[in-house]
GROMACS .gro file of C-alpha atoms in nm:
model
  264
    1MET     CA    1  -0.962  -2.089   0.177
    2LYS     CA    2  -0.750  -1.987   0.474
    3ILE     CA    3  -0.563  -1.656   0.452
    4GLY     CA    4  -0.269  -1.603   0.687
    5PHE     CA    5  -0.100  -1.278   0.775
    6ILE     CA    6   0.245  -1.266   0.929
    7GLY     CA    7   0.236  -0.923   1.088
    8LEU     CA    8  -0.081  -0.746   1.199
    9GLY     CA    9   0.018  -0.383   1.150
   10ASN     CA   10  -0.169  -0.109   0.967
   11MET     CA   11  -0.148  -0.258   0.619
   12ALA     CA   12  -0.244  -0.611   0.723
   13SER     CA   13  -0.532  -0.470   0.927
   14ALA     CA   14  -0.648  -0.264   0.629
   15ILE     CA   15  -0.649  -0.569   0.399
   16ILE     CA   16  -0.824  -0.785   0.658
   17GLY     CA   17  -1.078  -0.511   0.721
   18GLY     CA   18  -1.148  -0.485   0.349
   19LEU     CA   19  -1.193  -0.860   0.313
   20LEU     CA   20  -1.439  -0.871   0.602
   21ALA     CA   21  -1.629  -0.557   0.501
   22GLU     CA   22  -1.678  -0.690   0.148
   23GLY     CA   23  -1.780  -1.032   0.273
   24ALA     CA   24  -1.499  -1.186   0.070
   25THR     CA   25  -1.408  -1.415   0.359
   26ALA     CA   26  -1.514  -1.489   0.715
   27PRO     CA   27  -1.313  -1.406   1.029
   28ALA     CA   28  -1.280  -1.780   1.097
   29ASP     CA   29  -1.085  -1.815   0.770
   30ILE     CA   30  -0.820  -1.560   0.868
   31ILE     CA   31  -0.525  -1.621   1.098
   32GLY     CA   32  -0.253  -1.371   1.182
   33SER     CA   33   0.060  -1.348   1.393
   34ALA     CA   34   0.206  -1.060   1.590
   35LYS     CA   35   0.496  -1.034   1.833
   36THR     CA   36   0.317  -0.874   2.125
   37GLU     CA   37   0.029  -1.010   2.327
   38ALA     CA   38  -0.127  -0.664   2.330
   39THR     CA   39  -0.144  -0.651   1.949
   40ARG     CA   40  -0.280  -1.004   1.927
   41ALA     CA   41  -0.553  -0.930   2.180
   42VAL     CA   42  -0.655  -0.606   2.010
   43LYS     CA   43  -0.670  -0.754   1.660
   44ALA     CA   44  -0.854  -1.067   1.770
   45ALA     CA   45  -1.116  -0.854   1.944
   46GLU     CA   46  -1.136  -0.588   1.672
   47LEU     CA   47  -1.148  -0.818   1.370
   48GLY     CA   48  -1.271  -1.148   1.514
   49ILE     CA   49  -0.976  -1.337   1.365
   50THR     CA   50  -0.745  -1.595   1.518
   51ALA     CA   51  -0.424  -1.429   1.640
   52THR     CA   52  -0.116  -1.625   1.740
   53ALA     CA   53   0.244  -1.563   1.841
   54SER     CA   54   0.367  -1.834   1.602
   55ASN     CA   55   0.458  -1.735   1.246
   56ARG     CA   56   0.501  -2.102   1.162
   57GLU     CA   57   0.147  -2.182   1.277
   58VAL     CA   58   0.016  -1.920   1.035
   59ALA     CA   59   0.221  -2.062   0.748
   60GLU     CA   60   0.109  -2.418   0.821
   61GLN     CA   61  -0.260  -2.324   0.808
   62ALA     CA   62  -0.261  -2.071   0.524
   63ASP     CA   63  -0.357  -2.136   0.163
   64VAL     CA   64  -0.259  -1.775   0.096
   65LEU     CA   65   0.029  -1.648   0.312
   66VAL     CA   66   0.070  -1.270   0.327
   67LEU     CA   67   0.413  -1.153   0.444
   68ALA     CA   68   0.316  -0.821   0.603
   69VAL     CA   69   0.634  -0.737   0.792
   70LYS     CA   70   0.889  -0.462   0.740
   71PRO     CA   71   1.167  -0.545   0.491
   72VAL     CA   72   1.431  -0.561   0.765
   73PHE     CA   73   1.246  -0.851   0.931
   74LEU     CA   74   1.155  -1.042   0.616
   75GLY     CA   75   1.461  -1.269   0.611
   76GLU     CA   76   1.418  -1.398   0.964
   77VAL     CA   77   1.045  -1.452   0.911
   78ILE     CA   78   1.105  -1.655   0.597
   79GLU     CA   79   1.363  -1.864   0.782
   80GLU     CA   80   1.095  -1.948   1.040
   81VAL     CA   81   0.828  -2.051   0.790
   82ARG     CA   82   1.007  -2.180   0.480
   83ASP     CA   83   0.958  -2.547   0.566
   84ALA     CA   84   0.584  -2.494   0.615
   85VAL     CA   85   0.538  -2.346   0.267
   86ASP     CA   86   0.482  -2.589  -0.019
   87ASP     CA   87   0.351  -2.591  -0.376
   88ALA     CA   88  -0.006  -2.548  -0.253
   89THR     CA   89   0.075  -2.219  -0.077
   90LEU     CA   90   0.044  -1.886  -0.255
   91VAL     CA   91   0.290  -1.642  -0.096
   92VAL     CA   92   0.210  -1.271  -0.115
   93SER     CA   93   0.473  -1.018  -0.009
   94ILE     CA   94   0.398  -0.654   0.072
   95ALA     CA   95   0.757  -0.578   0.179
   96ALA     CA   96   0.894  -0.272  -0.001
   97GLY     CA   97   1.212  -0.312  -0.202
   98LYS     CA   98   1.236  -0.690  -0.171
   99THR     CA   99   1.230  -0.839  -0.519
  100ILE     CA  100   1.081  -1.167  -0.630
  101GLU     CA  101   1.437  -1.296  -0.673
  102ASP     CA  102   1.529  -1.185  -0.318
  103ILE     CA  103   1.226  -1.356  -0.164
  104ALA     CA  104   1.265  -1.678  -0.363
  105ALA     CA  105   1.633  -1.694  -0.266
  106ALA     CA  106   1.542  -1.653   0.101
  107PHE     CA  107   1.298  -1.945   0.074
  108GLY     CA  108   1.565  -2.147  -0.104
  109LYS     CA  109   1.313  -2.319  -0.329
  110SER     CA  110   1.057  -2.253  -0.599
  111ILE     CA  111   0.736  -2.094  -0.467
  112ARG     CA  112   0.420  -1.940  -0.606
  113LEU     CA  113   0.483  -1.575  -0.531
  114VAL     CA  114   0.310  -1.243  -0.596
  115ARG     CA  115   0.441  -0.903  -0.486
  116CYS     CA  116   0.184  -0.642  -0.384
  117MET     CA  117   0.251  -0.283  -0.280
  118PRO     CA  118  -0.059  -0.131  -0.112
  119ASN     CA  119  -0.077   0.216   0.044
  120THR     CA  120  -0.226   0.359   0.364
  121PRO     CA  121  -0.551   0.491   0.207
  122ALA     CA  122  -0.644   0.121   0.203
  123LEU     CA  123  -0.737   0.185   0.568
  124VAL     CA  124  -1.049   0.365   0.442
  125GLY     CA  125  -1.109   0.149   0.135
  126ALA     CA  126  -0.945   0.397  -0.102
  127GLY     CA  127  -0.607   0.234  -0.152
  128CYS     CA  128  -0.408   0.164  -0.466
  129THR     CA  129  -0.206  -0.158  -0.487
  130ALA     CA  130   0.061  -0.237  -0.745
  131ILE     CA  131   0.083  -0.609  -0.826
  132CYS     CA  132   0.340  -0.821  -1.009
  133GLU     CA  133   0.386  -1.196  -1.029
  134GLY     CA  134   0.670  -1.440  -0.986
  135PRO     CA  135   0.752  -1.694  -1.259
  136LEU     CA  136   0.546  -1.972  -1.098
  137ALA     CA  137   0.237  -1.762  -1.021
  138SER     CA  138  -0.058  -1.836  -1.244
  139GLU     CA  139  -0.321  -1.605  -1.387
  140ASP     CA  140  -0.555  -1.746  -1.122
  141ASP     CA  141  -0.304  -1.648  -0.852
  142LEU     CA  142  -0.289  -1.294  -0.987
  143ALA     CA  143  -0.668  -1.272  -1.009
  144LEU     CA  144  -0.697  -1.394  -0.650
  145CYS     CA  145  -0.453  -1.126  -0.531
  146GLU     CA  146  -0.652  -0.865  -0.721
  147ARG     CA  147  -0.969  -0.979  -0.546
  148ILE     CA  148  -0.801  -0.968  -0.205
  149MET     CA  149  -0.638  -0.629  -0.253
  150GLY     CA  150  -0.939  -0.495  -0.443
  151THR     CA  151  -1.149  -0.512  -0.127
  152CYS     CA  152  -0.964  -0.207   0.004
  153GLY     CA  153  -0.915  -0.002  -0.315
  154ALA     CA  154  -0.789  -0.015  -0.672
  155THR     CA  155  -0.529  -0.257  -0.808
  156VAL     CA  156  -0.284  -0.206  -1.095
  157ARG     CA  157  -0.064  -0.472  -1.254
  158VAL     CA  158   0.290  -0.359  -1.332
  159PRO     CA  159   0.609  -0.537  -1.440
  160GLU     CA  160   0.848  -0.592  -1.151
  161ARG     CA  161   1.100  -0.346  -1.291
  162LEU     CA  162   0.846  -0.072  -1.212
  163MET     CA  163   0.755  -0.187  -0.860
  164ASP     CA  164   0.992   0.054  -0.683
  165ALA     CA  165   0.855   0.343  -0.888
  166ALA     CA  166   0.496   0.230  -0.821
  167SER     CA  167   0.574   0.204  -0.451
  168ALA     CA  168   0.700   0.562  -0.451
  169ALA     CA  169   0.418   0.702  -0.665
  170SER     CA  170   0.145   0.527  -0.466
  171GLY     CA  171   0.286   0.393  -0.140
  172SER     CA  172   0.501   0.688  -0.033
  173SER     CA  173   0.308   0.971  -0.194
  174PRO     CA  174   0.027   0.987   0.064
  175ALA     CA  175   0.285   1.135   0.302
  176PHE     CA  176   0.355   1.409   0.047
  177VAL     CA  177  -0.017   1.470  -0.001
  178PHE     CA  178  -0.065   1.504   0.375
  179MET     CA  179   0.219   1.757   0.382
  180PHE     CA  180   0.047   1.943   0.096
  181ILE     CA  181  -0.286   1.947   0.283
  182GLU     CA  182  -0.113   2.064   0.599
  183ALA     CA  183   0.062   2.344   0.412
  184LEU     CA  184  -0.263   2.451   0.241
  185ALA     CA  185  -0.430   2.465   0.581
  186ASP     CA  186  -0.144   2.664   0.731
  187GLY     CA  187  -0.181   2.918   0.452
  188ALA     CA  188  -0.555   2.938   0.515
  189VAL     CA  189  -0.494   2.989   0.888
  190GLU     CA  190  -0.249   3.268   0.807
  191ALA     CA  191  -0.528   3.426   0.602
  192GLY     CA  192  -0.763   3.412   0.901
  193ILE     CA  193  -0.955   3.083   0.866
  194PRO     CA  194  -0.990   2.881   1.192
  195ARG     CA  195  -0.767   2.571   1.199
  196ALA     CA  196  -1.046   2.308   1.190
  197GLN     CA  197  -1.214   2.475   0.893
  198ALA     CA  198  -0.879   2.517   0.719
  199TYR     CA  199  -0.815   2.141   0.737
  200ALA     CA  200  -1.167   2.069   0.613
  201PHE     CA  201  -1.129   2.302   0.314
  202ALA     CA  202  -0.784   2.170   0.222
  203ALA     CA  203  -0.869   1.801   0.261
  204GLN     CA  204  -1.201   1.820   0.075
  205ALA     CA  205  -1.047   2.022  -0.209
  206THR     CA  206  -0.773   1.758  -0.245
  207LEU     CA  207  -1.024   1.472  -0.238
  208GLY     CA  208  -1.256   1.642  -0.485
  209SER     CA  209  -0.977   1.732  -0.723
  210ALA     CA  210  -0.853   1.373  -0.738
  211LYS     CA  211  -1.207   1.245  -0.787
  212LEU     CA  212  -1.267   1.496  -1.067
  213MET     CA  213  -0.955   1.384  -1.252
  214LEU     CA  214  -1.026   1.012  -1.212
  215GLU     CA  215  -1.391   1.036  -1.313
  216THR     CA  216  -1.348   1.273  -1.608
  217GLY     CA  217  -1.024   1.122  -1.736
  218GLN     CA  218  -0.900   1.470  -1.818
  219HIS     CA  219  -0.532   1.560  -1.805
  220PRO     CA  220  -0.442   1.732  -1.475
  221GLY     CA  221  -0.298   2.023  -1.669
  222ALA     CA  222  -0.630   2.079  -1.845
  223LEU     CA  223  -0.814   2.071  -1.513
  224LYS     CA  224  -0.566   2.319  -1.368
  225ASP     CA  225  -0.629   2.549  -1.662
  226MET     CA  226  -1.004   2.537  -1.591
  227VAL     CA  227  -0.938   2.699  -1.252
  228CYS     CA  228  -0.693   2.964  -1.377
  229SER     CA  229  -0.892   3.262  -1.506
  230PRO     CA  230  -0.689   3.519  -1.703
  231GLY     CA  231  -0.550   3.778  -1.464
  232GLY     CA  232  -0.713   3.598  -1.171
  233THR     CA  233  -0.609   3.492  -0.825
  234THR     CA  234  -0.535   3.125  -0.900
  235ILE     CA  235  -0.276   3.190  -1.169
  236GLU     CA  236  -0.090   3.410  -0.921
  237GLY     CA  237  -0.082   3.117  -0.681
  238VAL     CA  238   0.037   2.883  -0.958
  239LYS     CA  239   0.319   3.126  -1.035
  240ALA     CA  240   0.421   3.128  -0.668
  241LEU     CA  241   0.431   2.747  -0.662
  242GLU     CA  242   0.642   2.739  -0.978
  243GLU     CA  243   0.882   2.992  -0.827
  244GLY     CA  244   0.904   2.773  -0.519
  245GLY     CA  245   1.000   2.469  -0.726
  246MET     CA  246   0.703   2.253  -0.627
  247ARG     CA  247   0.717   2.027  -0.934
  248ALA     CA  248   1.091   1.963  -0.907
  249ALA     CA  249   1.066   1.902  -0.532
  250LEU     CA  250   0.797   1.635  -0.582
  251MET     CA  251   0.988   1.471  -0.867
  252ASN     CA  252   1.299   1.463  -0.648
  253ALA     CA  253   1.096   1.312  -0.363
  254ILE     CA  254   0.977   1.027  -0.587
  255ASP     CA  255   1.331   0.965  -0.706
  256ALA     CA  256   1.459   0.959  -0.346
  257CYS     CA  257   1.199   0.696  -0.257
  258VAL     CA  258   1.289   0.481  -0.558
  259GLN     CA  259   1.660   0.493  -0.475
  260LYS     CA  260   1.595   0.401  -0.113
  261ALA     CA  261   1.375   0.107  -0.217
  262LYS     CA  262   1.653  -0.023  -0.442
  263ALA     CA  263   1.894  -0.007  -0.149
  264LEU     CA  264   1.674  -0.203   0.096
   0.00000   0.00000   0.00000
């Protein structure tokens, strides 16, 4: 099975890296395209894959064609490759905001299509990818996408009506988490902790907290309560966050991302 990637940016590189690290495919079975010679040379050397300047060449060779370009470029890419895609090709889009209907209309014909929305933690094998299928995609197509995306993290099937929300909650939220870690570290620095140690404390506490919730299955509110001793220091911090509107700010951030995705 040949897997083709149009676009060799961070997300495509993360998926390719996961596939190779898991032994799910060989470098010889992956081909990718990128606009610049510099990118092609780096990715070919780094990953051992075939890298070309021709999007059409990728589409002609691929059994699974991953459209890994930014939404603004998706239309022109599809125009280049539409004639090279046939019933035997499974098309996978990771372009935010572009619906199955949008993509099928751009191809101008019926295609086997799956939408996937991965996130940047896939770069370290800890991603989370939302997946939904087009009307012609089979259960085998979905299972194949889960295997591909599962090499770099978790996968979750959702109906397409929830893809924008899933993209915000998983795809955009790492930026908010990094801001949270940075702010925690700034507070620790203000309290006298050296910067490098402050980042280590904040990042490890965030990682450990997420792991604790996922592995215990407990509600985050219950886990928060475990840390908040009566009359203690943590509940004072929780009060300060509530006064600062942290919950509402994060909810508004998710909503802003969803609205932007709908407008793409």
